[in-house]
CSV table of C-alpha atoms in Angstrom, one decimal:
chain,number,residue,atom,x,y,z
U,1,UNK,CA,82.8,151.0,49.4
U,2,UNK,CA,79.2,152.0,48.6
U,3,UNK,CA,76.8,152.2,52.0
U,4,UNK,CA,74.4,150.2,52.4
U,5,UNK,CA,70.6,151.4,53.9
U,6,UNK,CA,68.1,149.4,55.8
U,7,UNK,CA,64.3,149.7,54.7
U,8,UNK,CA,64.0,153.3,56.4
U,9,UNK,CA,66.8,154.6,54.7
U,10,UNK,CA,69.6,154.3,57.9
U,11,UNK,CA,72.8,151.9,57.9
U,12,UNK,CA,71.8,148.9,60.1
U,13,UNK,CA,74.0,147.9,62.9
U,14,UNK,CA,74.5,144.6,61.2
U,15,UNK,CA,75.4,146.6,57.6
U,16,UNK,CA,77.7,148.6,60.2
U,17,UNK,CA,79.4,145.1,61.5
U,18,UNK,CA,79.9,143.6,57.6
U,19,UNK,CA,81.4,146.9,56.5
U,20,UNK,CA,83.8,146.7,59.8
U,21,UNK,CA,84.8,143.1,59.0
U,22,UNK,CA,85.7,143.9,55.5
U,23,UNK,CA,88.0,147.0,56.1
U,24,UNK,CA,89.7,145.0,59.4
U,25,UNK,CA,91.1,142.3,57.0
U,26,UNK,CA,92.0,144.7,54.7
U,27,UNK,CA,94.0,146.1,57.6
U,28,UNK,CA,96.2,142.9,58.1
U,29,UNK,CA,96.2,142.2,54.6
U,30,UNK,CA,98.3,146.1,54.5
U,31,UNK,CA,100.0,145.6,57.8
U,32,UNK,CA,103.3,144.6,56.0
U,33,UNK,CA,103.2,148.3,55.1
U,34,UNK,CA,101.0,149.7,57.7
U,35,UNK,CA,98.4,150.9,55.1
U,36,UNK,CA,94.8,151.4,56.0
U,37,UNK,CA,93.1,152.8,52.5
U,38,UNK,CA,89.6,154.2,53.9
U,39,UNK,CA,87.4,154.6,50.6
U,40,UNK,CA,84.7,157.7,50.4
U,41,UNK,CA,80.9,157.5,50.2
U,42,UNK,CA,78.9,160.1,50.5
U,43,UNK,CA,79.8,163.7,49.0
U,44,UNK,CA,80.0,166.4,51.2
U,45,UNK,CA,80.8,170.3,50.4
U,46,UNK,CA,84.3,171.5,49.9
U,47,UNK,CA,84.6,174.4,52.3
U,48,UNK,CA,88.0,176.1,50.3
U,49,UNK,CA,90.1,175.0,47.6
U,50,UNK,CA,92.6,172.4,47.6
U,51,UNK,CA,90.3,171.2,51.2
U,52,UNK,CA,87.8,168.7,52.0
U,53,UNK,CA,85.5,167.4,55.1
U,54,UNK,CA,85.0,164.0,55.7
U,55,UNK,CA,83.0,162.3,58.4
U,56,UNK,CA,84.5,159.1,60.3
U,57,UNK,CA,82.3,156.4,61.6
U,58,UNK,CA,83.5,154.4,64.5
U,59,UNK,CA,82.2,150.8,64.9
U,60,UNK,CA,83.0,147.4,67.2
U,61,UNK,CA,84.0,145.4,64.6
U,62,UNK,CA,82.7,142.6,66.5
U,63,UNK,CA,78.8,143.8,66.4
U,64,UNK,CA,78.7,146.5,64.2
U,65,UNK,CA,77.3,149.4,67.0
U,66,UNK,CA,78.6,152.7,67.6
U,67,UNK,CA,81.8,152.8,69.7
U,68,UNK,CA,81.4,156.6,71.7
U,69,UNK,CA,84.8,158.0,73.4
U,70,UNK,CA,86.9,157.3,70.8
U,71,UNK,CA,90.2,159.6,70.9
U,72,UNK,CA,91.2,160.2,67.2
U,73,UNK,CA,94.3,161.5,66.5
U,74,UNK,CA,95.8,163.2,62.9
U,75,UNK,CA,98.7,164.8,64.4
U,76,UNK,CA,100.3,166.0,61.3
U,77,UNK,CA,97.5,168.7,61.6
U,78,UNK,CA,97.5,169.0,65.2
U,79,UNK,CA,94.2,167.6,65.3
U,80,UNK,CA,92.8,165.5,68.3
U,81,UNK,CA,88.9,165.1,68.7
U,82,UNK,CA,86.4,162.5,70.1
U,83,UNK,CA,83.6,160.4,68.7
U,84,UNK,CA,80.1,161.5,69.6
U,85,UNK,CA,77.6,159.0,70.9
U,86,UNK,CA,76.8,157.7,67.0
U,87,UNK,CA,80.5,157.0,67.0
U,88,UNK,CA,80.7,160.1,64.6
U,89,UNK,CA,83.8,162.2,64.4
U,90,UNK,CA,84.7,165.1,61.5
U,91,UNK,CA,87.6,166.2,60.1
U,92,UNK,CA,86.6,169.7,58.6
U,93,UNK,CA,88.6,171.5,56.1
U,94,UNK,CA,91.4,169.1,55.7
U,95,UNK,CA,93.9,169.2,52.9
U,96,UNK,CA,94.3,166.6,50.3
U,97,UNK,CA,97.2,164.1,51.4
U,98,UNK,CA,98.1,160.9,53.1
U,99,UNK,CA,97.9,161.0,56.8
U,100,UNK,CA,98.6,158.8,59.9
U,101,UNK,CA,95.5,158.4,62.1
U,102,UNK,CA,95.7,156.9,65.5
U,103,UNK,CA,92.4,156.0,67.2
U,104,UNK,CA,92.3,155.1,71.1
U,105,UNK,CA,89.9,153.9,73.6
U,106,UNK,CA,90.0,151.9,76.8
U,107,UNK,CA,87.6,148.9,75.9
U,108,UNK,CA,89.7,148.3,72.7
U,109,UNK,CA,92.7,147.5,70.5
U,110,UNK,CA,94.3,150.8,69.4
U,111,UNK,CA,94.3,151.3,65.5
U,112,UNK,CA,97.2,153.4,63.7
U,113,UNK,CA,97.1,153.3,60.1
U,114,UNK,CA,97.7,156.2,56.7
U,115,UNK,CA,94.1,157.9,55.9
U,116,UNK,CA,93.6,158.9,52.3
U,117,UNK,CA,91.9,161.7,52.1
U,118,UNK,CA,91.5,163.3,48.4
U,119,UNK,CA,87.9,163.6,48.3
U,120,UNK,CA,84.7,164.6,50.5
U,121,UNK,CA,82.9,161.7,52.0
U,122,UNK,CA,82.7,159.4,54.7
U,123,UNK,CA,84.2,156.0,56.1
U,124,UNK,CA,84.0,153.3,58.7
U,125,UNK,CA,86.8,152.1,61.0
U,126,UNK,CA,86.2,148.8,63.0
U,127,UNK,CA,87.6,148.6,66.6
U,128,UNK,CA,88.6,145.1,68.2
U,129,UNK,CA,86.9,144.7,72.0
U,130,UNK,CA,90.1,143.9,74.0
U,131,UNK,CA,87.6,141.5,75.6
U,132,UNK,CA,89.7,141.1,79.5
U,133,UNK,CA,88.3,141.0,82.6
U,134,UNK,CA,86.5,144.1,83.4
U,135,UNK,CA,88.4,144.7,86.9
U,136,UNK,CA,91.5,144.9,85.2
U,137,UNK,CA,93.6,144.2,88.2
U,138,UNK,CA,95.9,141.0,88.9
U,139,UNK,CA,95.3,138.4,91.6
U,140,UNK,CA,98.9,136.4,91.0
U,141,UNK,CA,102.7,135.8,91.5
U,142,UNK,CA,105.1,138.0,90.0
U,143,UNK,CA,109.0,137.8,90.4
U,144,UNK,CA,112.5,137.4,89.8
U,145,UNK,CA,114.5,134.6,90.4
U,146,UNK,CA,118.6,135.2,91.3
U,147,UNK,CA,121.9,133.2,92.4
U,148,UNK,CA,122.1,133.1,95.6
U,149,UNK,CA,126.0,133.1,95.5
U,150,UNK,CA,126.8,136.1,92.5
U,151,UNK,CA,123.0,137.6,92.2
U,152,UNK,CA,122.7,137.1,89.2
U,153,UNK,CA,119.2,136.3,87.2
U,154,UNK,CA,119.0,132.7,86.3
U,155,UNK,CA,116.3,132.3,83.2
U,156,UNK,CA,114.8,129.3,82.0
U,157,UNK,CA,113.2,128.3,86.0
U,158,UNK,CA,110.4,126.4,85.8
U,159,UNK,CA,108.0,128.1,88.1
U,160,UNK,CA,104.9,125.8,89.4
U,161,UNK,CA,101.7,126.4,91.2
U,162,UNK,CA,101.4,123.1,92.6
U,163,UNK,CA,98.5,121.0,92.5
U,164,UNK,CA,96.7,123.6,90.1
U,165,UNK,CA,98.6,122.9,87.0
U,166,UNK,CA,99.7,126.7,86.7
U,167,UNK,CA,103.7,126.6,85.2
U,168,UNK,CA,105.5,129.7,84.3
U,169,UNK,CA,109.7,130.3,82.9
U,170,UNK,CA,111.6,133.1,83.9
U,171,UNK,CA,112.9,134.7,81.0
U,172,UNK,CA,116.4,136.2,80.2
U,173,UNK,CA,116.0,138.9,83.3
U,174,UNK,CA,115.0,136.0,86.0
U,175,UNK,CA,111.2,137.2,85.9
U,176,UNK,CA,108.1,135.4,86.2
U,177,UNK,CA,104.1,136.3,85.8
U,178,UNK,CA,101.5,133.8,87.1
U,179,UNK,CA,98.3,135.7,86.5
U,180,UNK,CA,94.6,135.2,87.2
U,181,UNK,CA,95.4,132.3,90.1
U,182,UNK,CA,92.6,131.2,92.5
U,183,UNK,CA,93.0,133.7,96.2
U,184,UNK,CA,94.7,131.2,99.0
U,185,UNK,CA,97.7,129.7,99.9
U,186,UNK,CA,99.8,127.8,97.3
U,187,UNK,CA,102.7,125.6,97.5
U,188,UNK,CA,105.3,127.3,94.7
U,189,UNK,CA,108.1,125.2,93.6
U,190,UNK,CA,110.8,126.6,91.6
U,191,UNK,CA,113.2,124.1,89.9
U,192,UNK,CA,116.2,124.4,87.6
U,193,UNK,CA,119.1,121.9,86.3
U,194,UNK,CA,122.0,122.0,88.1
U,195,UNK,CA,120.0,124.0,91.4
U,196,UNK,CA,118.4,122.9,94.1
U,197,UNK,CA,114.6,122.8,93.6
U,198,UNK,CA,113.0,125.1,96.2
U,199,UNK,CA,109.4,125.2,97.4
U,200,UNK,CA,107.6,128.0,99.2
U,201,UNK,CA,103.8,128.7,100.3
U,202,UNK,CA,102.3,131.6,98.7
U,203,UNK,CA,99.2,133.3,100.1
U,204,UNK,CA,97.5,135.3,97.4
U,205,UNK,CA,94.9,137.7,97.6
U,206,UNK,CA,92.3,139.1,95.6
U,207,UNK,CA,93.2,141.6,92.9
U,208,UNK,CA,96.7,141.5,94.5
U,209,UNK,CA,100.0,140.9,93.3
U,210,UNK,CA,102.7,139.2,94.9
U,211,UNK,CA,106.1,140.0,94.7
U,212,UNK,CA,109.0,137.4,95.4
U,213,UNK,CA,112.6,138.0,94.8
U,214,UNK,CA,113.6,134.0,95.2
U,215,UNK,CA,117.7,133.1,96.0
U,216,UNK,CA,118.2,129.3,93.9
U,217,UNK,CA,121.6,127.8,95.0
U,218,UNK,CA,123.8,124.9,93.6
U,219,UNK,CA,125.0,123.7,97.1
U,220,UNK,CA,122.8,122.3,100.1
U,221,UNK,CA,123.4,125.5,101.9
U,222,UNK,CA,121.0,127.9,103.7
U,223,UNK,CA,119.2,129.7,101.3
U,224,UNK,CA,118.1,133.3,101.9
U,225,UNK,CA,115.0,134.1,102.8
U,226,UNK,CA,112.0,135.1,99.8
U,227,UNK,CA,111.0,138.9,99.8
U,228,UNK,CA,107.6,139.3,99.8
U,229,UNK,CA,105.7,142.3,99.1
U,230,UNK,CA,101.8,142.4,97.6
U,231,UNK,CA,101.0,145.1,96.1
U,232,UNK,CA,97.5,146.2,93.2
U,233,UNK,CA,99.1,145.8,89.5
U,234,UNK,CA,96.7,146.7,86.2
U,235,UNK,CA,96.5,144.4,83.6
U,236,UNK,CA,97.4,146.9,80.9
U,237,UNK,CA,100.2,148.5,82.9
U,238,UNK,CA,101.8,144.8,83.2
U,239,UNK,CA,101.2,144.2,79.7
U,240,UNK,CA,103.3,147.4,78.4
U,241,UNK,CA,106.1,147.1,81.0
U,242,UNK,CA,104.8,149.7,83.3
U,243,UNK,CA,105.9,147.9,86.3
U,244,UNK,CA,109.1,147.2,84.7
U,245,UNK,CA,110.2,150.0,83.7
U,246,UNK,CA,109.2,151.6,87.0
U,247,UNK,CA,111.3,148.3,88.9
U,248,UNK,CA,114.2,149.8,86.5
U,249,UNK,CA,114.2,153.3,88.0
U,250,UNK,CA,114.2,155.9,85.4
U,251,UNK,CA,111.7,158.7,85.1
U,252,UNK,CA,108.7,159.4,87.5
U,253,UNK,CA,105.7,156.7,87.8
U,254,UNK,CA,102.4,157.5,88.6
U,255,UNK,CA,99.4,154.7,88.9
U,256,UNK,CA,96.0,153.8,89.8
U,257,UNK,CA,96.7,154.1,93.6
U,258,UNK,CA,98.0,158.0,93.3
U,259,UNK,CA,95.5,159.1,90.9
U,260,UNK,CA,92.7,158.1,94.0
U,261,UNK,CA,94.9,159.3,96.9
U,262,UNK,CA,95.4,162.8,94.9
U,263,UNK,CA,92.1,163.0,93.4
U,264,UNK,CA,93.0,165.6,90.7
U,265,UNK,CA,90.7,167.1,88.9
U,266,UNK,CA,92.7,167.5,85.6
U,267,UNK,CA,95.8,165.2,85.1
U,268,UNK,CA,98.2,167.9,84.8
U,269,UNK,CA,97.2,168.7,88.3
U,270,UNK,CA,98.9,165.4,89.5
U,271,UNK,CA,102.0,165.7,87.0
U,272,UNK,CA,103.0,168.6,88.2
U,273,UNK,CA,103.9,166.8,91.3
U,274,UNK,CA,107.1,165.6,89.7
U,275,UNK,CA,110.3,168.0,90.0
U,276,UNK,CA,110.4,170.2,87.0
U,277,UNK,CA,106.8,169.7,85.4
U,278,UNK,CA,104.9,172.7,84.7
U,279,UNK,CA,102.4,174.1,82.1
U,280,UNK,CA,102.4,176.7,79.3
U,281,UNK,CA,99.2,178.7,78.9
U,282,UNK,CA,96.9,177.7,76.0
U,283,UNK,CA,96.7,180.5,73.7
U,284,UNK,CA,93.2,179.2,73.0
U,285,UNK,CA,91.5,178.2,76.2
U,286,UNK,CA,93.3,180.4,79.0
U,287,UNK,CA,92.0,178.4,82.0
U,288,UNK,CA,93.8,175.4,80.2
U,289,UNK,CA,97.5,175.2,79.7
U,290,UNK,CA,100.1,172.5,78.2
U,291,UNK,CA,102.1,170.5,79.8
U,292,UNK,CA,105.5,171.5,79.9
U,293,UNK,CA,109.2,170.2,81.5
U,294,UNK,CA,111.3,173.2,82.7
U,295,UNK,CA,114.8,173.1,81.3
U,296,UNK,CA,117.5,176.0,82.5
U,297,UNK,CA,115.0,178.6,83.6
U,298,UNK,CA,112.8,177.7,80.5
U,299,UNK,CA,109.8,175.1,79.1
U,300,UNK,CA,109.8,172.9,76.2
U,301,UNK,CA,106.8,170.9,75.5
U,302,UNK,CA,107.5,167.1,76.0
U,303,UNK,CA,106.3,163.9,73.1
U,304,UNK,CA,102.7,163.2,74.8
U,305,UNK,CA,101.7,158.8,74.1
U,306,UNK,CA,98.2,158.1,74.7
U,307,UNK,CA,98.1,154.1,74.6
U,308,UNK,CA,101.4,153.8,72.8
U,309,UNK,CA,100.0,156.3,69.9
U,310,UNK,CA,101.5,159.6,69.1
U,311,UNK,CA,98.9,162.6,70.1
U,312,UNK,CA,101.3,165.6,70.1
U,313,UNK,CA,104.5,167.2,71.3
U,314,UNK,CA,107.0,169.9,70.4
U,315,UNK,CA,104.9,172.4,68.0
U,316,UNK,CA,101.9,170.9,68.4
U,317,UNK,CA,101.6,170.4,71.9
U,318,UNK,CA,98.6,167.9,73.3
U,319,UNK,CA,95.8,169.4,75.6
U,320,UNK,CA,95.9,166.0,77.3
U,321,UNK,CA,93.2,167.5,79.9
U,322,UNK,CA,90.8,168.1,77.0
U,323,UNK,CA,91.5,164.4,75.8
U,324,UNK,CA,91.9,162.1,79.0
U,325,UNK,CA,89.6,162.1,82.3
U,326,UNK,CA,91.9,161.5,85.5
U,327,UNK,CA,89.4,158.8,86.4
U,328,UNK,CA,90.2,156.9,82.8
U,329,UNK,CA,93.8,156.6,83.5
U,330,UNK,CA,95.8,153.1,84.8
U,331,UNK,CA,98.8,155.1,84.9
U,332,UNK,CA,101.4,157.8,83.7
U,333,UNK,CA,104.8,157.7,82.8
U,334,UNK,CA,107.0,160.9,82.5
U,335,UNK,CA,110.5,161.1,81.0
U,336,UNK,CA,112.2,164.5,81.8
U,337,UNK,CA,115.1,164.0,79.3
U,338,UNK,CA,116.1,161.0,76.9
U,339,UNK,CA,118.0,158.9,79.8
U,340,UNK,CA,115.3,156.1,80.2
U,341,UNK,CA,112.9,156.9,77.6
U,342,UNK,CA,111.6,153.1,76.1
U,343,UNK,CA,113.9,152.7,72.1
U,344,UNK,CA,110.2,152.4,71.0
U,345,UNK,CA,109.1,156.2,72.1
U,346,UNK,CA,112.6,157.7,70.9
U,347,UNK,CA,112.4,159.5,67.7
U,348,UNK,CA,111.9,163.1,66.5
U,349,UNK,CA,110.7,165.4,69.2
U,350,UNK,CA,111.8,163.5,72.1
U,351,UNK,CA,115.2,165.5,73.2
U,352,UNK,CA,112.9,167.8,75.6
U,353,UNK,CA,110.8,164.4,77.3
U,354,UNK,CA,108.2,161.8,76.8
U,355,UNK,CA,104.8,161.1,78.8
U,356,UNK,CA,103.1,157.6,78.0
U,357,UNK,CA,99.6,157.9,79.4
U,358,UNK,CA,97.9,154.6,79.7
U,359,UNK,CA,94.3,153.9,80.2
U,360,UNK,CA,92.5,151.6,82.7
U,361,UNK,CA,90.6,148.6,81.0
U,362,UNK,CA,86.6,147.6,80.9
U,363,UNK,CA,84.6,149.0,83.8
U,364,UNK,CA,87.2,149.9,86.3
């Protein structure tokens, strides 16, 4: 892909947008096998044999302009470093090969694809604007829905937000999301074949969740009571199960709410909170150290996930206070051994732990 200059010599933001475009449908036209072929431009000096530097250009692929903040990730060389404000990141003496790149940052989609690199030059990537709300929090229902005689989740309940024309299903588990409802009082009615059809008023607040544990029954008996609770849930933590997971039990949980009560100023800081989380010393910045789970009077290094993306683990530990700000983060989830640890994270270097790190949304 040859570059293309405006009339004073620079890449215009709207050559920057077409460019973008072009290499995002080449993206889903490789998804099948999770290909992204980034082509070189501009020549730059090999530094050693066998080595090359090339220079990454980060872009919304909806605009064209810069996107600043980007994590970039090529872990098979331990390599983790950020996008300057041009959207500019370099990759300095790297051997020829094929290598997975991850690329993550809290206004958009994550990107994980194979980089080519066999030659000096330089290449554009276009991110996709997750485009939510910029509060990223929930005003809504959320649930489960049981039998009231064994306790068992009942799927398939039609869940409706009368007189606003807001239905949900619970699925195979008995849960329910209704998201993004008008604050105030709503009549709820939850109906099912072969149950009785039960109807309760709601009050929902602003950037609140509510929480209902709802009893159905076959019988005209006395149903049990609803369980209430409202508590703040994040958009992105719903999204990827956060809330789930942490419903389920397994591992240690920490969110939006803790981060402000704590006010840590790295994120190990609050990790270390949890029973058995430590740090190792960085052999290369002292005053930083790894994270680390203590395991029969010794440390491993855990499997790090920034936004569902690999950024190091094991050997190649992740400086996750060099890479994430406490105030960027929606919420942390920390796995001390493989009991609970989601099939998607399990895999080669998770036997000592995983931590999934996700990232707040917009401009929370």
């Amino acid at each position: 892909m040859s570059a293309r200059a405006g009339c004073d010599g620079r890449t215009t933001p709207r050559d920057r947008a077409k460019r973008a475009v072009s290499l995002r449908r080449l993206i889903l036209l490789l998804a099948l096998v999770s290909a992204l072929y980034v082509p070189t431009t501009v020549a730059q000096e090999t530094q050693e044999a066998g080595t090359v530097t090339v220079t990454g250009n980060v872009v919304n692929d909806a605009n064209g302009q810069p996107v600043a903040g980007v994590v970039v990730v090529l872990e098979a060389l331990g390599l983790t470093v950020v996008t300057d404000d041009q959207g500019q990141f370099v990759l300095d003496s790297v051997p020829h090969g094929v290598y997975n790149l991850g690329l993550v940052h809290r206004d958009y989609q994550p990107l994980d694809g194979d980089l080519t690199i066999d030659r000096p030059g330089e290449f554009f990537l276009g991110l996709t604007p997750i485009g939510e709300p910029s509060d990223g929090m929930i005003t809504g229902i959320v649930g489960i829905v049981t039998d009231q005689v064994n306790g068992q989740p009942v799927p398939d309940v039609v869940v409706n937000v009368a007189g606003i024309g807001r239905v949900a299903t619970t699925d195979e588990d008995g849960r329910f999301t209704l998201s993004e409802l008008i604050p105030g009082r709503h009549d709820v009615v939850f109906s099912h074949l072969g149950y009785r059809p039960r109807t309760e008023s709601i009050e929902v607040e602003t950037e609140h969740v509510v929480k209902l544990h709802i009893a159905l029954a076959v019988d005209a008996i006395a149903l049990d009571p609803i369980e209430v609770t409202v508590d703040r849930q994040d958009r992105n933590l719903r999204r990827v199960g956060f809330y789930q997971r942490e419903e389920d039990g397994w591992g240690d949980f920490l969110d939006r709410e803790d981060i402000e009560f704590w006010n840590p100023v790295q994120l190990t800081a609050a990790l270390m909170r949890f029973p058995g989380v430590t740090t190792v010393p960085n052999p290369d910045m002292p005053s930083r150290g790894f994270l680390a789970f203590r395991r029969m009077g010794t440390e491993c290094i855990p499997t790090v996930y920034l936004e569902g993306i690999r950024i190091g683990g094991g050997r190649d530990p992740a400086g996750i206070d060099d890479i994430v700000n406490p105030s960027a983060v929606a919420g942390v989830e920390v796995y001390r051994n493989t009991a609970g640890i989601p099939p998607q994270y399990w895999g080669t270097g998770s036997s000592c732990g995983v931590v999934l790190i996700w990232l707040r949304r917009g401009g929370q």
